[in-house]
Tab-separated table of C-alpha atoms in Angstrom:
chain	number	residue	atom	x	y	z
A	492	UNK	CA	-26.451	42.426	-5.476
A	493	UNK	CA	-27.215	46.441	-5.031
A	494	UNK	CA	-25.590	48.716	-2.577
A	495	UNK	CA	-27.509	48.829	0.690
A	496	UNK	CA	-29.099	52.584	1.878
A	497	UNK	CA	-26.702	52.471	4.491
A	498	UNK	CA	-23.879	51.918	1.791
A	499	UNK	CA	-25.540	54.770	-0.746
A	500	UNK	CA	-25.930	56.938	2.265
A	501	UNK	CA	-22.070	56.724	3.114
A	502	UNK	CA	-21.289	57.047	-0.761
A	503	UNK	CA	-23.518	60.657	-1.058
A	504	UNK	CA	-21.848	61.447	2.455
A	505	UNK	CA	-18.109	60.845	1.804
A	506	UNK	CA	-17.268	64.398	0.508
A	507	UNK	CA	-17.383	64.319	-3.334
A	508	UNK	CA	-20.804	65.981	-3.507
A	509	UNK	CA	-21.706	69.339	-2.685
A	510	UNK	CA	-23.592	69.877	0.846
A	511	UNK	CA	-25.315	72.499	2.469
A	512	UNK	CA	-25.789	72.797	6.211
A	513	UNK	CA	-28.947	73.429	7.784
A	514	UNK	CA	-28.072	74.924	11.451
A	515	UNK	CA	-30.333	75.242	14.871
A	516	UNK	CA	-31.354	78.543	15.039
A	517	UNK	CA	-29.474	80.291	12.350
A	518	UNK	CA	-30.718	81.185	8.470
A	519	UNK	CA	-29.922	79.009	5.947
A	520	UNK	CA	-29.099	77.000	4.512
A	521	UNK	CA	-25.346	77.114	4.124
A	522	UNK	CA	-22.851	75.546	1.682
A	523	UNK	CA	-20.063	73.676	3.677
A	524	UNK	CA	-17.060	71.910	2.715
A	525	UNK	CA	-17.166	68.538	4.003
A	526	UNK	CA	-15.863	64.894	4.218
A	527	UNK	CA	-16.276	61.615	6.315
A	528	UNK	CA	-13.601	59.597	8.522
A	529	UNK	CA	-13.936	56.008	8.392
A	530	UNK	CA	-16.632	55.826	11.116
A	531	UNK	CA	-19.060	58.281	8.768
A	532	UNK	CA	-18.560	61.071	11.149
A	533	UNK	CA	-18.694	64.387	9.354
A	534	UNK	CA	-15.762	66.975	9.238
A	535	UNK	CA	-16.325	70.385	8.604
A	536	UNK	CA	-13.666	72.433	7.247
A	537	UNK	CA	-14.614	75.969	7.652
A	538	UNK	CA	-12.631	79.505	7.355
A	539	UNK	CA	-11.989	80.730	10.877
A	540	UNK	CA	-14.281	84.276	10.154
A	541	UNK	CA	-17.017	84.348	8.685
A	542	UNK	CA	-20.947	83.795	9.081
A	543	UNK	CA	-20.591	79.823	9.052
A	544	UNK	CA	-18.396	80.040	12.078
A	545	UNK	CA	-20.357	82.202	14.055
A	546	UNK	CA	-23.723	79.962	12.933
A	547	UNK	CA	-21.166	77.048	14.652
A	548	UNK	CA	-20.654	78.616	17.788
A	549	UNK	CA	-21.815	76.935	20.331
A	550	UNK	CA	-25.169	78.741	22.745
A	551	UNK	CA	-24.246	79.250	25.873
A	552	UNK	CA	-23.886	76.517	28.215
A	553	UNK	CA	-23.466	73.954	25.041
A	554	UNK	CA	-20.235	72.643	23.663
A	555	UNK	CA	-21.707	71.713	20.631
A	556	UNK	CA	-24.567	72.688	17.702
A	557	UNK	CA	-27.119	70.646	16.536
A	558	UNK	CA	-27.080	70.587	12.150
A	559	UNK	CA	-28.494	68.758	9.460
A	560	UNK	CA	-26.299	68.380	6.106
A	561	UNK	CA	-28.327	68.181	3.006
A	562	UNK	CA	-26.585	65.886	0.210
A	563	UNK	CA	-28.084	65.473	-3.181
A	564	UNK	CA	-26.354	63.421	-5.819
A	565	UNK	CA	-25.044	64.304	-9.169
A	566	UNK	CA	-25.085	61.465	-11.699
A	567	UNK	CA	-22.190	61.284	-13.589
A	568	UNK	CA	-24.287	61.254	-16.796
A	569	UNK	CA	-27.539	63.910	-17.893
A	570	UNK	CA	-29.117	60.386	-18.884
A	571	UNK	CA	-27.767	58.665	-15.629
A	572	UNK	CA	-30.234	58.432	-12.680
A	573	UNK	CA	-29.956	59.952	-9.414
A	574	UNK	CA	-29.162	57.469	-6.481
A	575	UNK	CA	-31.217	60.547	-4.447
A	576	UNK	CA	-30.440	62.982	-1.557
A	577	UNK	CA	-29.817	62.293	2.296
A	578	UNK	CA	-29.940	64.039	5.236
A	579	UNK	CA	-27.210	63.363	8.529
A	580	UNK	CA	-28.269	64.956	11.517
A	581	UNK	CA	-25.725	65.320	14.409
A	582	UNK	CA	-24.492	67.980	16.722
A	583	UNK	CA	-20.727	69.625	15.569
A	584	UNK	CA	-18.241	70.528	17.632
A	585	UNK	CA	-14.923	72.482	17.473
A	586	UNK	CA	-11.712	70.596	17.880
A	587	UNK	CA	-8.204	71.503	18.971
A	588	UNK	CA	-4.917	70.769	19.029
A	589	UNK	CA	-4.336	66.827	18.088
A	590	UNK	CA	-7.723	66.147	17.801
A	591	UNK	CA	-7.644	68.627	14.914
A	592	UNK	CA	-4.277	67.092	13.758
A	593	UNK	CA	-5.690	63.627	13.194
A	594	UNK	CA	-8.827	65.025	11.701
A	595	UNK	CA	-6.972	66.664	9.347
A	596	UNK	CA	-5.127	64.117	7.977
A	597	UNK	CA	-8.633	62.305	7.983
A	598	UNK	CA	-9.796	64.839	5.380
A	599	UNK	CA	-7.163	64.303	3.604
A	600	UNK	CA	-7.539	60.738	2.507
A	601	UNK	CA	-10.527	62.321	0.381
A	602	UNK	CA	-9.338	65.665	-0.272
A	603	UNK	CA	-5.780	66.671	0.015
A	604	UNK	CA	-6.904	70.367	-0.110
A	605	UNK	CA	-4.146	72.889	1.006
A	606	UNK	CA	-6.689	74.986	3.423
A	607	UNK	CA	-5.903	71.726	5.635
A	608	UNK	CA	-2.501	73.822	6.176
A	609	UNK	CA	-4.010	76.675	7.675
A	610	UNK	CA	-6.300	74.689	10.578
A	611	UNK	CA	-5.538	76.796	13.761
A	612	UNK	CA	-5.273	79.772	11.792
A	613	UNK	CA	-7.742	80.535	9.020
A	614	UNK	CA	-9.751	77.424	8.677
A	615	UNK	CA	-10.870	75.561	11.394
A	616	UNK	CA	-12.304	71.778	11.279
A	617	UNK	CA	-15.535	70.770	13.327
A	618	UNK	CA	-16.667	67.009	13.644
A	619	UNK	CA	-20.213	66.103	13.385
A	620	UNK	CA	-21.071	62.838	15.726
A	621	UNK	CA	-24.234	61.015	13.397
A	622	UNK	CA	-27.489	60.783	15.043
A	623	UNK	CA	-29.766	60.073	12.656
A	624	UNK	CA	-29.605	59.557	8.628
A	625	UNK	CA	-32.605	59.868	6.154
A	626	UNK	CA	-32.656	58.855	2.713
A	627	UNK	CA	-34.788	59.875	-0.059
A	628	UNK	CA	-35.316	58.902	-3.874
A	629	UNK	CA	-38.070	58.518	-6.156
A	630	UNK	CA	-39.983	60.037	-3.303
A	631	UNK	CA	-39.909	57.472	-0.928
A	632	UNK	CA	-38.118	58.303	2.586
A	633	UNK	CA	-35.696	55.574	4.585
A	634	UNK	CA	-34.267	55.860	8.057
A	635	UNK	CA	-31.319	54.414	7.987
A	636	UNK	CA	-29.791	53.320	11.510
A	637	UNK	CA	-26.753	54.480	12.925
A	638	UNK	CA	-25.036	52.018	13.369
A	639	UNK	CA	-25.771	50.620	10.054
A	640	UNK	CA	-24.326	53.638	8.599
A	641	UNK	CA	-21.589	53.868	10.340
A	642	UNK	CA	-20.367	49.983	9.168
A	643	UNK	CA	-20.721	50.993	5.678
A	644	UNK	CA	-18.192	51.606	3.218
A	645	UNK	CA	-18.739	54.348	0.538
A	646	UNK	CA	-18.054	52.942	-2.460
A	647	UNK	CA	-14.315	52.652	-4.313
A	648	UNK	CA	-15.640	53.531	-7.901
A	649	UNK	CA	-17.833	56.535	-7.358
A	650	UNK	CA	-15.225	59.365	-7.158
A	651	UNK	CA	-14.357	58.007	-10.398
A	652	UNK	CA	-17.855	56.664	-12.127
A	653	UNK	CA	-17.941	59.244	-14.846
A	654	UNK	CA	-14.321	58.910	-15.900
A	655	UNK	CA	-15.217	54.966	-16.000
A	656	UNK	CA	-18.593	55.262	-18.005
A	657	UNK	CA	-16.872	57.855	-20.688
A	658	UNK	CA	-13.714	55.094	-21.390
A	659	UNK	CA	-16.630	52.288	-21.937
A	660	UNK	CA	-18.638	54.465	-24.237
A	661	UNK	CA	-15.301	55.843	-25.684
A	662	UNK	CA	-13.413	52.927	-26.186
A	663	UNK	CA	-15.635	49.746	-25.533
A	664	UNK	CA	-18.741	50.327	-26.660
A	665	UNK	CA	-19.386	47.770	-29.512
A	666	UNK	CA	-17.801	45.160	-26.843
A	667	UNK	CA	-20.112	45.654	-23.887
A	668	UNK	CA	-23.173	46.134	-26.144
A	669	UNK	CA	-22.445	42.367	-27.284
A	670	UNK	CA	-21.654	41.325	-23.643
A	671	UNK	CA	-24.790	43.128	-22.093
A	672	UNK	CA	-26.747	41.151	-24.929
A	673	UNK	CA	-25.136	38.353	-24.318
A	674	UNK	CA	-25.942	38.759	-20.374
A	675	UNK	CA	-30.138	39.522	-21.182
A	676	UNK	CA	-30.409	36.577	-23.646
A	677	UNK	CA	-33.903	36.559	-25.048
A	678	UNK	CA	-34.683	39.587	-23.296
A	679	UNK	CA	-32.063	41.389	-25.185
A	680	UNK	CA	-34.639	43.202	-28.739
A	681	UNK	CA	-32.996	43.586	-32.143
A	682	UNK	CA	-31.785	47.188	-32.505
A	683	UNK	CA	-30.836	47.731	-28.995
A	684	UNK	CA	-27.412	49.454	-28.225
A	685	UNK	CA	-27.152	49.190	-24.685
A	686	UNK	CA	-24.921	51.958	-22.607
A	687	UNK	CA	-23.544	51.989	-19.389
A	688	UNK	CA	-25.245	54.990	-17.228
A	689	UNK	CA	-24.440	54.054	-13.426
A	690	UNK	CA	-21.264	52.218	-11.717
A	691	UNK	CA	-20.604	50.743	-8.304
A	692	UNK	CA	-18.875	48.209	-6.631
A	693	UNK	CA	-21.643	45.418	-7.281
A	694	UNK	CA	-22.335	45.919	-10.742
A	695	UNK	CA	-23.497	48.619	-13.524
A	696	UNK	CA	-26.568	49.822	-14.982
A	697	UNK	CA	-27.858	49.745	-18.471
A	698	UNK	CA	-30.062	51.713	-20.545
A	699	UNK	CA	-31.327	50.364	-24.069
A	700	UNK	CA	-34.299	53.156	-25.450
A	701	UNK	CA	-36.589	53.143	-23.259
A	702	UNK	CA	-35.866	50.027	-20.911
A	703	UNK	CA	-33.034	50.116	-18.253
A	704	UNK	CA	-31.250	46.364	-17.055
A	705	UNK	CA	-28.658	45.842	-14.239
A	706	UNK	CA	-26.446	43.435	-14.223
A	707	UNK	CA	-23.932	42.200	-11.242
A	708	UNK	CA	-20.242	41.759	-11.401
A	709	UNK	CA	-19.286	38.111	-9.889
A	710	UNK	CA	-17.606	39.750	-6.972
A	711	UNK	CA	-17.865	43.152	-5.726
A	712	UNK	CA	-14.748	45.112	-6.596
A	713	UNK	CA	-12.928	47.049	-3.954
A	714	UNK	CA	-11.296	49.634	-6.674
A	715	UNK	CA	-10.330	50.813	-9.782
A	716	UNK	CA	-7.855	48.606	-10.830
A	717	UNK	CA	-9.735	45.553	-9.528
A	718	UNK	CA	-12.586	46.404	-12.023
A	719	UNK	CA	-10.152	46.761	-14.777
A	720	UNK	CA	-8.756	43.021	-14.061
A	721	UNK	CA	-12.357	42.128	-13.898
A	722	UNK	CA	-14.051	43.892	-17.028
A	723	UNK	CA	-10.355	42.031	-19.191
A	724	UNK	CA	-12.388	39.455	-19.962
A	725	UNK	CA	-15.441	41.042	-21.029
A	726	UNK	CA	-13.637	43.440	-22.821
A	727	UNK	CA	-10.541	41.652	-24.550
A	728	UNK	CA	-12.656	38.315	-25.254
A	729	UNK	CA	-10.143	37.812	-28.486
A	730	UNK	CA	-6.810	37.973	-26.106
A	731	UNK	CA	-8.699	35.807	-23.684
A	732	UNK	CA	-9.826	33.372	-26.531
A	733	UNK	CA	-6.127	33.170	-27.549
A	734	UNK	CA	-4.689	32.686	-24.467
A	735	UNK	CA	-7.140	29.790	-23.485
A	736	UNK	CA	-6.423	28.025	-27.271
């Protein structure tokens, strides 16, 4: 299995990628801090003065602004391919008092940043409601329903992909070369040393020279220490070999 676009649209939307926000009728575009609840609905976290609030502000006789926020990935490795870019378009609004409250401890769940302190004061938070979501790699453009986007999940491993792919090539390399040769079979070529250069849920991808394999995990794992109980095997075969005899 591979993530879905509505699953690598809610991954390059959860808030650990930079964004910038293209506004109606303003200049742009403009870097924004941002995250997603657990519906995919954007929150904005934005100082209280200052040229992104006043792009924000509502025309007259609205109660809301019409944006589009611009997400490109960064792979975790310079030889690591992009999963792309995506584009959520939506209309933000304001909020207040508890509405604000329980947004803020939204954005927390993916960034405990201490500005979240000062909402009311000198940050404010907006909430974006989705209305439509693009998604573009290798040059090839999806639109990605709603609804399907909203269901998603982003996925558990990506906040931490690079820190996983730099243990296996620190620490495990000569064990999942033999296991990704193992996995091709006669595919696998003499001389190949196979490394790790992408990381999700469903599986990873390898690259050996010029030729790039992925292979799936027998379960999609819902976070980090759920791939480390399923990677023991693979990468203590001796303890698992002793254990068994």
């Amino acid at each position: 299995m591979q993530p879905s676009p509505a699953e690598i649209a809610r991954t390059l939307a959860a808030g650990h990628l930079p964004a910038v926000a293209h506004i109606a009728c303003r200049p742009g575009p403009t870097p924004v801090r941002h995250v997603t609840d657990a519906q995919g609905r954007v929150l904005l976290l934005v100082p209280s003065e200052g040229t992104l609030t006043g792009a924000l502000r509502p025309q007259d006789g609205n109660d809301d602004t019409a944006l589009v926020l611009d997400i490109r990935d960064v792979p975790p490795m310079a030889t690591s391919p992009s999963l792309g870019r995506i584009w959520v378009s939506g209309w933000a609004a304001k909020l207040e008092g508890d509405d604000a409250r329980a947004a803020a401890l939204d954005y927390a769940d993916t960034d405990a940043c201490g500005d979240l302190l000062d909402i009311g004061e000198s940050q404010d938070l907006y909430r974006m409601e989705v209305a439509e979501v693009r998604w573009e790699r290798s040059e090839k453009l999806v639109e990605i329903d709603p609804d399907d986007y909203a269901e998603a999940t982003p996925d558990p491993l990506r906040a931490v992909e690079f820190d996983l792919i730099a243990d296996l090539a620190d620490h495990h390399m000569s064990e999942m070369s033999d296991y990704v040769r193992r996995q091709l079979g006669k595919d696998a070529r003499p001389g190949d040393e196979p490394k790790v250069v992408r990381m999700d849920r469903y599986g990873f991808l390898v690259r050996m020279g010029g030729r790039s394999a992925r292979l799936a995990f027998p379960r999609p794992v819902t976070d980090r220490h759920d791939l480390a109980h399923l990677l023991h095997p693979i990468l203590c075969r001796r303890c698992c070999d002793s254990s068994a005899a």
